[in-house]
Coordinates of C-alpha atoms and ligand atoms in Angstrom, one line a residue:
M1 CA 62.7 -24.2 -17.6
N2 CA 64.6 -20.9 -18.1
E3 CA 66.0 -21.7 -21.6
M4 CA 63.8 -21.5 -24.7
T5 CA 61.7 -24.6 -25.1
P6 CA 61.7 -26.5 -28.5
I7 CA 58.3 -25.0 -29.4
Q8 CA 59.4 -21.4 -28.4
S9 CA 62.5 -21.9 -30.6
A10 CA 60.5 -23.4 -33.4
A11 CA 58.1 -20.5 -33.4
Q12 CA 61.1 -18.1 -33.8
S13 CA 63.3 -20.0 -36.1
A14 CA 62.4 -22.0 -39.2
A15 CA 65.6 -24.0 -38.7
R16 CA 64.1 -25.7 -35.6
R17 CA 62.4 -29.0 -35.6
T18 CA 60.0 -30.6 -33.1
T19 CA 59.9 -34.2 -32.1
H20 CA 57.4 -36.7 -30.5
F21 CA 57.0 -36.9 -26.8
I22 CA 56.9 -40.6 -25.8
D23 CA 57.4 -42.1 -22.3
G24 CA 58.8 -39.0 -20.8
R25 CA 61.3 -38.2 -23.5
W26 CA 61.5 -36.1 -26.7
S27 CA 62.4 -38.4 -29.6
E28 CA 65.4 -37.9 -31.8
G29 CA 65.9 -37.8 -35.6
G30 CA 63.4 -39.2 -38.0
P31 CA 61.5 -37.7 -41.0
T32 CA 59.8 -34.3 -40.7
F33 CA 57.3 -32.2 -42.6
P34 CA 57.0 -28.4 -42.9
D35 CA 54.5 -26.4 -40.9
Y36 CA 53.8 -23.1 -42.7
N37 CA 52.4 -19.8 -41.5
P38 CA 49.0 -19.5 -43.3
Y39 CA 49.3 -15.7 -43.4
N40 CA 52.7 -15.3 -45.1
G41 CA 53.6 -18.8 -46.2
E42 CA 56.8 -18.7 -44.2
L43 CA 58.1 -21.9 -42.6
V44 CA 57.3 -22.0 -38.9
A45 CA 58.9 -25.3 -38.0
Q46 CA 59.8 -28.8 -39.2
I47 CA 57.5 -31.2 -37.4
A48 CA 58.3 -34.9 -36.7
A49 CA 56.4 -37.1 -39.2
G50 CA 55.5 -40.2 -37.1
G51 CA 53.7 -43.3 -38.0
R52 CA 52.9 -46.8 -36.7
A53 CA 56.1 -47.3 -34.7
E54 CA 55.8 -44.1 -32.8
A55 CA 52.1 -44.7 -32.1
E56 CA 52.8 -48.2 -30.8
A57 CA 55.5 -47.0 -28.6
A58 CA 53.3 -44.2 -27.2
V59 CA 50.4 -46.6 -26.5
A60 CA 52.8 -49.0 -24.8
A61 CA 54.2 -46.2 -22.6
A62 CA 50.7 -45.0 -21.7
A63 CA 49.6 -48.6 -20.8
A64 CA 52.7 -49.1 -18.6
A65 CA 52.1 -45.8 -16.8
F66 CA 48.4 -46.4 -16.2
P67 CA 48.6 -48.5 -13.0
A68 CA 50.7 -45.9 -11.1
W69 CA 48.8 -42.9 -12.5
S70 CA 45.4 -44.2 -11.8
A71 CA 46.4 -45.1 -8.2
M72 CA 48.1 -41.7 -7.5
P73 CA 46.4 -40.0 -4.5
P74 CA 44.2 -37.0 -5.5
A75 CA 46.4 -34.5 -3.7
E76 CA 49.4 -35.4 -5.7
R77 CA 47.6 -35.2 -9.0
Q78 CA 46.1 -31.9 -7.9
R79 CA 49.5 -30.4 -7.3
L80 CA 50.6 -31.4 -10.8
F81 CA 47.5 -29.9 -12.5
L82 CA 47.8 -26.6 -10.5
K83 CA 51.5 -26.4 -11.5
A84 CA 50.6 -26.9 -15.2
A85 CA 48.0 -24.1 -14.9
D86 CA 50.7 -21.7 -13.6
I87 CA 53.1 -22.6 -16.4
T88 CA 50.4 -22.2 -19.0
E89 CA 49.7 -18.6 -17.8
R90 CA 53.4 -17.8 -17.5
R91 CA 53.9 -18.8 -21.2
L92 CA 51.0 -16.7 -22.5
D93 CA 53.2 -14.5 -24.7
D94 CA 55.1 -17.3 -26.5
I95 CA 52.0 -19.4 -26.9
V96 CA 50.1 -16.4 -28.5
A97 CA 53.0 -16.0 -30.9
T98 CA 53.0 -19.7 -31.9
M99 CA 49.3 -19.7 -32.4
A100 CA 49.4 -16.6 -34.6
A101 CA 52.2 -18.1 -36.7
E102 CA 50.8 -21.6 -36.9
N103 CA 47.1 -21.3 -37.3
G104 CA 46.3 -17.7 -37.8
S105 CA 44.9 -17.0 -34.3
S106 CA 44.3 -13.4 -33.4
K107 CA 45.7 -12.4 -30.0
V108 CA 42.2 -12.1 -28.7
F109 CA 41.4 -15.7 -29.6
A110 CA 44.7 -17.1 -28.4
A111 CA 44.8 -15.3 -25.1
F112 CA 41.1 -16.3 -24.5
Q113 CA 42.1 -20.0 -25.0
I114 CA 45.2 -19.8 -22.8
R115 CA 43.2 -18.2 -19.9
L116 CA 40.4 -20.7 -20.3
S117 CA 42.9 -23.6 -20.4
A118 CA 44.5 -22.4 -17.1
A119 CA 41.0 -22.2 -15.5
M120 CA 40.2 -25.7 -16.8
L121 CA 43.4 -27.1 -15.4
R122 CA 42.5 -25.6 -12.0
Q123 CA 39.0 -27.1 -12.2
A124 CA 40.4 -30.4 -13.2
A125 CA 42.8 -30.3 -10.2
S126 CA 39.8 -31.0 -8.0
Y127 CA 38.2 -33.8 -10.0
G128 CA 40.2 -36.4 -8.1
Y129 CA 38.0 -35.6 -5.1
M130 CA 34.7 -36.0 -6.8
P131 CA 32.3 -38.6 -5.2
Y132 CA 33.7 -42.0 -6.0
G133 CA 30.4 -43.9 -6.3
D134 CA 27.2 -44.9 -4.6
V135 CA 26.1 -47.4 -1.9
L136 CA 22.8 -49.1 -3.0
R137 CA 20.2 -51.2 -1.2
S138 CA 19.8 -54.8 -2.3
D139 CA 16.8 -57.0 -2.1
A140 CA 19.0 -59.9 -1.1
P141 CA 19.1 -60.3 2.7
G142 CA 22.4 -59.1 4.2
R143 CA 23.7 -57.7 0.9
V144 CA 25.3 -54.3 0.3
A145 CA 26.0 -53.0 -3.2
L146 CA 28.8 -50.6 -4.0
V147 CA 29.0 -48.8 -7.3
T148 CA 32.4 -47.3 -7.8
R149 CA 33.9 -45.3 -10.7
K150 CA 37.1 -46.4 -12.2
P151 CA 39.2 -45.0 -15.1
L152 CA 39.2 -46.7 -18.5
G153 CA 42.9 -47.1 -19.2
V154 CA 44.6 -45.5 -22.2
V155 CA 42.5 -42.8 -23.9
A156 CA 43.7 -41.8 -27.4
G157 CA 42.9 -38.3 -28.4
F158 CA 42.5 -36.7 -31.9
T159 CA 42.7 -32.9 -31.6
P160 CA 41.7 -30.3 -34.2
W161 CA 43.7 -27.3 -35.4
N162 CA 41.0 -24.6 -34.9
G163 CA 40.6 -24.0 -31.2
A164 CA 43.8 -25.9 -31.0
F165 CA 45.3 -24.9 -27.7
Y166 CA 42.1 -25.2 -25.5
L167 CA 40.8 -28.2 -27.3
A168 CA 44.0 -30.1 -26.9
W169 CA 44.0 -29.4 -23.2
R170 CA 40.5 -30.9 -23.1
A171 CA 41.9 -34.0 -24.7
F172 CA 44.7 -34.4 -22.2
L173 CA 43.3 -33.2 -18.9
L174 CA 39.8 -34.5 -18.8
P175 CA 40.8 -38.2 -19.2
M176 CA 43.9 -37.7 -17.0
A177 CA 42.0 -36.0 -14.2
F178 CA 39.8 -39.1 -13.9
G179 CA 42.9 -41.4 -13.8
N180 CA 43.4 -42.4 -17.4
T181 CA 46.7 -42.1 -19.3
T182 CA 46.7 -40.5 -22.8
V183 CA 48.2 -40.5 -26.3
I184 CA 47.4 -37.4 -28.3
K185 CA 47.6 -37.2 -32.1
P186 CA 47.4 -33.5 -32.9
S187 CA 46.1 -32.1 -36.1
E188 CA 48.7 -31.9 -38.8
E189 CA 47.6 -28.4 -39.5
A190 CA 48.7 -27.1 -36.1
P191 CA 50.7 -29.7 -34.3
M192 CA 52.5 -27.3 -31.9
S193 CA 49.3 -25.5 -30.8
A194 CA 47.3 -28.7 -30.7
G195 CA 49.5 -30.9 -28.6
L196 CA 53.3 -30.3 -28.5
I197 CA 53.2 -27.2 -26.3
H198 CA 51.0 -29.1 -23.9
A199 CA 53.6 -31.9 -23.7
E200 CA 56.3 -29.3 -22.8
I201 CA 54.0 -27.9 -20.0
L202 CA 53.1 -31.3 -18.6
E203 CA 56.8 -32.3 -18.7
E204 CA 57.8 -29.1 -16.8
A205 CA 55.1 -29.6 -14.3
G206 CA 56.5 -33.0 -13.5
F207 CA 53.7 -35.4 -14.7
P208 CA 55.1 -39.0 -14.7
A209 CA 56.7 -40.5 -17.8
G210 CA 54.2 -42.3 -20.0
S211 CA 51.1 -40.6 -18.4
F212 CA 50.8 -38.4 -21.5
N213 CA 52.4 -38.9 -25.0
V214 CA 52.2 -37.0 -28.2
V215 CA 52.8 -38.3 -31.7
T216 CA 52.7 -36.0 -34.7
H217 CA 52.3 -36.9 -38.3
A218 CA 52.6 -35.5 -41.8
P219 CA 49.5 -34.7 -43.9
G220 CA 47.8 -37.8 -45.1
A221 CA 49.4 -40.1 -42.5
A222 CA 46.7 -39.8 -39.8
A223 CA 45.2 -43.1 -40.7
E224 CA 48.3 -45.0 -39.9
I225 CA 48.3 -43.7 -36.3
A226 CA 44.5 -44.3 -36.1
D227 CA 45.1 -47.9 -37.1
V228 CA 47.3 -48.4 -34.0
F229 CA 44.7 -46.8 -31.7
F230 CA 41.9 -49.1 -33.0
E231 CA 44.0 -52.2 -33.1
S232 CA 45.4 -51.9 -29.6
R233 CA 43.5 -53.7 -26.8
A234 CA 45.1 -51.2 -24.3
V235 CA 43.3 -48.2 -25.9
R236 CA 39.9 -48.2 -24.3
C237 CA 38.5 -45.0 -25.6
I238 CA 38.9 -42.8 -28.7
N239 CA 38.4 -39.1 -27.7
F240 CA 37.7 -37.2 -30.9
T241 CA 37.2 -33.5 -31.6
G242 CA 36.8 -32.6 -35.2
S243 CA 34.4 -32.8 -38.1
D244 CA 31.4 -35.1 -38.4
K245 CA 32.8 -36.3 -41.7
T246 CA 36.0 -37.8 -40.0
A247 CA 33.9 -38.9 -37.0
R248 CA 31.6 -41.0 -39.1
M249 CA 34.6 -42.8 -40.7
L250 CA 36.3 -43.3 -37.3
G251 CA 33.0 -44.2 -35.6
E252 CA 32.6 -47.1 -38.0
R253 CA 36.0 -48.4 -37.0
A254 CA 35.2 -47.9 -33.3
G255 CA 32.0 -50.0 -33.8
R256 CA 34.0 -52.8 -35.3
A257 CA 36.6 -52.6 -32.6
L258 CA 34.0 -52.2 -29.8
K259 CA 35.7 -49.2 -28.5
R260 CA 34.1 -46.3 -26.6
M261 CA 34.2 -43.1 -28.6
V262 CA 33.7 -39.6 -27.3
L263 CA 32.6 -37.1 -30.0
E264 CA 32.8 -33.3 -30.0
L265 CA 31.8 -32.2 -33.5
G266 CA 30.7 -29.2 -35.5
G267 CA 27.7 -27.0 -35.4
F268 CA 25.5 -24.7 -37.5
N269 CA 24.7 -22.4 -34.5
P270 CA 21.7 -20.1 -34.8
M271 CA 21.0 -16.8 -33.1
I272 CA 17.3 -15.7 -32.7
V273 CA 16.8 -12.0 -32.1
L274 CA 13.3 -11.1 -30.9
A275 CA 11.7 -7.8 -31.5
D276 CA 12.3 -6.5 -27.9
A277 CA 16.1 -7.2 -28.0
D278 CA 18.6 -4.6 -27.2
V279 CA 19.8 -4.2 -30.9
D280 CA 23.2 -2.7 -30.0
H281 CA 23.9 -5.6 -27.7
A282 CA 22.6 -8.2 -30.2
V283 CA 24.8 -6.7 -32.9
R284 CA 27.9 -6.9 -30.7
A285 CA 27.1 -10.4 -29.6
A286 CA 26.5 -11.5 -33.2
T287 CA 29.8 -9.9 -34.4
F288 CA 31.9 -11.7 -31.7
G289 CA 29.9 -14.9 -32.0
A290 CA 30.3 -15.2 -35.8
F291 CA 33.7 -13.9 -36.4
L292 CA 36.0 -14.9 -33.6
H293 CA 38.9 -16.8 -35.3
Q294 CA 37.4 -15.7 -38.6
G295 CA 34.5 -18.2 -38.3
Q296 CA 36.6 -21.3 -37.7
V297 CA 35.2 -22.3 -34.3
C298 CA 32.6 -25.0 -33.8
M299 CA 30.4 -22.6 -31.8
N300 CA 30.5 -19.7 -34.2
T301 CA 27.1 -18.2 -35.1
R302 CA 26.3 -19.2 -38.7
K303 CA 22.8 -17.8 -39.1
I304 CA 20.8 -15.1 -37.4
Y305 CA 17.0 -15.0 -37.4
V306 CA 15.8 -11.4 -36.7
D307 CA 12.3 -10.2 -36.1
R308 CA 11.3 -8.2 -39.2
A309 CA 10.4 -5.2 -37.0
I310 CA 14.1 -4.7 -36.2
H311 CA 15.7 -6.5 -39.2
D312 CA 16.8 -3.5 -41.2
E313 CA 18.1 -1.6 -38.2
F314 CA 20.0 -4.8 -37.1
V315 CA 21.5 -5.5 -40.5
E316 CA 22.6 -1.9 -40.9
Q317 CA 24.4 -1.8 -37.5
L318 CA 25.8 -5.3 -38.0
G319 CA 27.2 -4.4 -41.5
A320 CA 29.0 -1.3 -40.1
R321 CA 30.4 -3.2 -37.1
V322 CA 31.6 -6.2 -39.1
G323 CA 33.0 -4.1 -41.9
A324 CA 35.2 -2.3 -39.4
L325 CA 36.9 -5.4 -38.0
K326 CA 40.7 -5.2 -38.7
Q327 CA 42.0 -7.8 -41.0
G328 CA 45.6 -8.9 -41.6
D329 CA 48.6 -10.5 -39.9
P330 CA 47.5 -12.0 -36.6
A331 CA 51.0 -11.3 -35.2
D332 CA 49.7 -7.7 -35.0
P333 CA 47.8 -7.8 -31.7
S334 CA 45.2 -5.3 -33.0
V335 CA 44.1 -7.7 -35.9
I336 CA 40.8 -9.5 -35.3
I337 CA 40.5 -11.3 -38.7
G338 CA 43.6 -13.3 -39.7
P339 CA 44.0 -15.9 -42.4
L340 CA 42.0 -19.0 -43.0
I341 CA 43.9 -22.2 -42.3
N342 CA 44.4 -23.2 -45.9
Q343 CA 43.4 -22.6 -49.5
R344 CA 40.7 -25.2 -49.3
A345 CA 39.0 -23.3 -46.5
L346 CA 39.2 -20.0 -48.4
D347 CA 37.8 -21.6 -51.6
Q348 CA 34.9 -23.2 -49.8
T349 CA 33.9 -19.9 -48.1
A350 CA 34.3 -17.9 -51.3
A351 CA 32.3 -20.5 -53.3
R352 CA 29.4 -20.4 -50.9
I353 CA 29.3 -16.6 -50.9
R354 CA 29.4 -16.6 -54.7
D355 CA 26.6 -19.2 -54.9
A356 CA 24.3 -17.2 -52.6
L357 CA 25.0 -14.0 -54.5
D358 CA 24.4 -15.7 -57.9
R359 CA 21.0 -16.8 -56.5
G360 CA 20.1 -13.2 -55.6
A361 CA 21.4 -12.7 -52.0
T362 CA 22.3 -9.2 -50.8
L363 CA 25.9 -8.5 -49.8
V364 CA 25.8 -6.5 -46.6
T365 CA 29.6 -6.4 -46.1
G366 CA 32.7 -8.4 -47.1
G367 CA 32.9 -10.7 -50.0
T368 CA 36.5 -10.1 -50.9
S369 CA 39.8 -11.8 -50.0
Q370 CA 43.5 -11.1 -50.0
G371 CA 45.8 -14.1 -49.7
L372 CA 44.2 -16.4 -47.2
V373 CA 42.5 -13.5 -45.4
H374 CA 38.8 -13.5 -46.3
A375 CA 36.9 -10.4 -45.3
P376 CA 34.2 -11.0 -42.7
T377 CA 31.0 -11.4 -44.8
V378 CA 27.3 -10.8 -44.0
L379 CA 24.6 -11.8 -46.4
A380 CA 20.9 -10.9 -46.2
H381 CA 17.9 -12.0 -48.3
V382 CA 19.6 -15.3 -49.1
P383 CA 17.3 -17.6 -51.0
P384 CA 16.5 -20.9 -49.3
D385 CA 18.2 -23.0 -51.9
A386 CA 21.6 -21.4 -51.4
I387 CA 24.2 -23.8 -49.9
C388 CA 25.0 -21.5 -47.0
T389 CA 21.4 -21.2 -45.7
T390 CA 20.6 -24.9 -45.5
G391 CA 22.9 -25.7 -42.7
C392 CA 23.7 -29.0 -44.3
D393 CA 27.3 -28.5 -43.1
E394 CA 29.4 -25.7 -41.6
T395 CA 30.9 -23.1 -43.8
F396 CA 34.1 -23.0 -41.7
G397 CA 35.0 -19.4 -42.5
P398 CA 33.8 -15.8 -41.9
L399 CA 30.3 -16.0 -43.4
L400 CA 27.2 -15.0 -41.6
V401 CA 23.6 -15.2 -43.0
V402 CA 20.8 -12.9 -41.6
E403 CA 17.2 -13.7 -42.2
A404 CA 14.0 -11.8 -41.2
F405 CA 11.1 -13.6 -39.6
D406 CA 7.5 -12.8 -38.9
D407 CA 6.7 -15.6 -36.6
A408 CA 9.0 -16.5 -33.7
E409 CA 7.6 -20.1 -33.6
Q410 CA 8.6 -20.5 -37.2
A411 CA 12.1 -19.1 -36.5
L412 CA 12.5 -21.6 -33.7
A413 CA 11.6 -24.4 -36.0
D414 CA 13.8 -23.2 -38.8
A415 CA 16.7 -22.6 -36.4
Q416 CA 16.9 -26.2 -35.5
A417 CA 16.2 -27.6 -38.9
T418 CA 19.8 -28.6 -39.3
P419 CA 21.6 -31.9 -38.6
Y420 CA 23.6 -30.2 -35.9
G421 CA 22.8 -29.3 -32.3
L422 CA 25.8 -27.6 -30.7
S423 CA 25.1 -24.1 -29.6
A424 CA 22.2 -21.5 -30.0
S425 CA 21.5 -18.0 -28.7
I426 CA 18.3 -16.1 -28.0
M427 CA 18.5 -12.3 -27.7
T428 CA 15.5 -10.6 -25.9
R429 CA 14.6 -8.6 -22.8
D430 CA 11.9 -11.2 -22.0
Q431 CA 13.9 -13.8 -20.0
A432 CA 10.9 -16.0 -19.2
R433 CA 9.9 -16.3 -22.9
A434 CA 13.5 -17.0 -23.9
F435 CA 13.8 -19.7 -21.2
A436 CA 10.7 -21.4 -22.5
M437 CA 12.1 -21.3 -26.1
A438 CA 15.5 -22.6 -25.0
Q439 CA 13.8 -25.7 -23.5
R440 CA 12.5 -26.5 -27.0
L441 CA 15.8 -26.1 -28.8
D442 CA 17.5 -29.3 -29.6
A443 CA 21.0 -28.1 -28.8
G444 CA 23.6 -29.0 -26.2
I445 CA 24.0 -25.3 -25.3
V446 CA 21.6 -22.3 -25.4
H447 CA 22.7 -18.9 -24.3
I448 CA 20.1 -16.2 -23.5
N449 CA 21.4 -12.7 -24.2
A450 CA 24.9 -14.0 -25.0
P451 CA 26.7 -15.2 -28.2
T452 CA 26.6 -18.8 -29.3
M453 CA 30.4 -18.6 -28.9
A454 CA 31.0 -18.8 -25.2
S455 CA 32.9 -21.1 -22.9
E456 CA 33.7 -21.5 -19.3
A457 CA 36.0 -24.1 -17.7
A458 CA 33.3 -25.4 -15.3
L459 CA 30.4 -25.5 -17.8
P460 CA 29.7 -28.5 -20.0
V461 CA 30.3 -27.9 -23.6
G462 CA 28.9 -30.4 -26.0
G463 CA 26.2 -31.1 -28.6
T464 CA 23.2 -33.1 -29.6
K465 CA 22.5 -34.8 -33.0
D466 CA 25.4 -34.7 -35.4
S467 CA 27.3 -32.4 -33.1
G468 CA 28.3 -35.4 -31.0
W469 CA 27.8 -36.4 -27.4
G470 CA 30.9 -35.6 -25.3
R471 CA 30.7 -33.1 -22.5
S472 CA 33.5 -31.0 -20.9
G473 CA 33.8 -29.9 -17.3
H474 CA 33.2 -32.4 -14.5
Y475 CA 30.4 -34.0 -16.6
A476 CA 33.2 -35.6 -18.6
V477 CA 33.4 -38.2 -15.7
E478 CA 30.6 -40.0 -17.7
D479 CA 32.9 -40.1 -20.8
F480 CA 36.1 -41.2 -19.2
T481 CA 35.2 -43.6 -16.4
E482 CA 33.2 -46.8 -16.1
I483 CA 31.4 -48.1 -13.1
R484 CA 32.0 -51.3 -11.2
L485 CA 29.4 -53.0 -9.1
T486 CA 30.7 -54.8 -6.0
T487 CA 28.3 -56.6 -3.7
M488 CA 29.1 -57.8 -0.2
T489 CA 26.8 -60.4 1.4
D490 CA 26.8 -61.2 5.1
G491 CA 25.7 -64.8 5.7
P492 CA 24.5 -67.6 3.4
S493 CA 22.1 -66.9 0.5
R494 CA 19.3 -69.2 -0.9
Y495 CA 19.8 -70.5 -4.6
P496 CA 17.3 -72.1 -6.9
F497 CA 19.4 -75.3 -7.2
Ligands
NAD501 P1 39.1 -33.0 -38.9 O1 37.9 -33.9 -38.7 O2 39.6 -32.8 -40.3 O3 40.3 -33.5 -38.1 C1 40.2 -33.7 -36.7 C2 41.3 -34.7 -36.3 O4 41.1 -35.9 -37.0 C3 42.7 -34.3 -36.6 O5 43.6 -34.7 -35.6 C4 43.0 -35.0 -37.9 O6 44.3 -35.2 -38.2 C5 42.2 -36.3 -37.7 N1 41.9 -37.0 -39.0 C6 41.4 -36.4 -40.1 N2 41.3 -37.4 -41.1 C7 41.6 -38.5 -40.5 C8 41.7 -39.9 -40.9 N3 41.3 -40.2 -42.2 N4 42.1 -40.8 -40.1 C9 42.4 -40.5 -38.8 N5 42.4 -39.3 -38.3 C10 42.0 -38.3 -39.2 O7 38.6 -31.6 -38.2 P2 39.5 -30.2 -38.2 O8 39.4 -29.6 -39.5 O9 40.8 -30.5 -37.6 O10 38.6 -29.4 -37.1 C11 37.5 -28.6 -37.5 C12 36.2 -29.4 -37.2 O11 36.2 -29.8 -35.8 C13 35.0 -28.6 -37.4 O12 34.0 -29.4 -38.0 C14 34.6 -28.1 -36.1 O13 33.3 -27.7 -35.9 C15 34.9 -29.3 -35.2 N6 35.2 -28.9 -33.8 C16 34.3 -29.3 -32.8 C17 34.5 -28.9 -31.5 C18 33.6 -29.3 -30.4 O14 34.0 -29.1 -29.2 N7 32.4 -29.7 -30.6 C19 35.6 -28.1 -31.2 C20 36.5 -27.8 -32.3 C21 36.3 -28.2 -33.5

């Protein structure tokens, strides 16, 4: 592919439009909706506005492709995944540009996702060779029992706009690596970064027609596509990454349709800084963990519990470091804090800061905004009744709360007194103590001496409680396969009648 792809062109010219990718072809014509740059309000692209017909065609294509894709030898699938990894890396610059324009990603965040995605594609390339099952003993004379894993069929994926590029890869490649075919419905907030670029890469890599499909839709039209996924007998699993609010609504439908649902949801991720921590390191980890993508990542640190002995020193250093983060247009590679995704996100962040300040909190740094860029904000001495301290839901923006503690046991209890259980972090020089604390944290991920915001291709990311139950890495085999028991009996058996 030497010429500019539709997404590359769309990122550079407002006149361009994108289309759906169904059964190995880009669709033609049809209605569109505008995709705007959240930093400057400019039109980035016109996106195809699909609905029931496109979703039905995509599901039919995925169902038709399933027998051949699921039977493809692991070596052939491996070649395709490795090729897709190379293409992803080759396209780093244009994908960074699209992500800056479409969802306000800084270069740091976009490049991190692209490298992580290439690594995940290379990991997934080997999943076809994972153990296929077990041979079990039976109490019946002459009987052998085989337990083998098989793919589910069509997996329909809902992808979010925030960690758009990496999370959409997770939606395509984890099901596909285990033999399923996919239909992806990207978020309307970032359809190129959350699915369409991936279709270009998979097409160029030579994945068979129908094995992956992408249907985009206008704001407010997600439900029409979801209807098709829930109604179709061919769709065997709904793979959802997004907010717990949407997940609850879709989960009720999955229950009625008796469909498997994999959920990767939000978090209210605490960091606990013990008195013996390296303060400089803890401040750097906190700054990165809280403000990557201006606080719009499920694993961002939302609240830090600091031993009172080092609280003031920690807060002073944190305020200075966070206050120095460069804000502005994410198209500038030196900018760390770009715009929030939309006005609603900005209003929610600002309202929660105002609420805390009205109740007597101390503003350490931030608190202002310009356009959709909200300054990274740290609050201390926040009263317990302020909305942002309760952890009742995520403030999906650049807001971090710091609280002093006198008793580490109490901090441990407070840190998990939220409905979520995604990621947590403990900063200390005492590894053994931290390990013991980590075992008592109800969270899917605990990092000791590292930020809450950390990901590696081979490691399982996922939550507990209202953060969902899906897992990435090869652990996703549990989510995207089912087991079949086959018994073989040699000779006649005895029966009760
Ligand atoms: P969202 O729930 O608004 O949207 C997620 C997906 O659901 C999108 O594709 C959207 O179009 C679709 N959707 C929304 N309403 C729908 C409806 N009525 N019917 C059918 N589909 C509908 O979430 P978001 O704002 O895109 O993403 C941010 C959220 O995702 C945050 O809560 C964040 O913490 C969470 N998240 C979790 C993880 C994880 O791995 N645990 C990763 C990224 C984001």
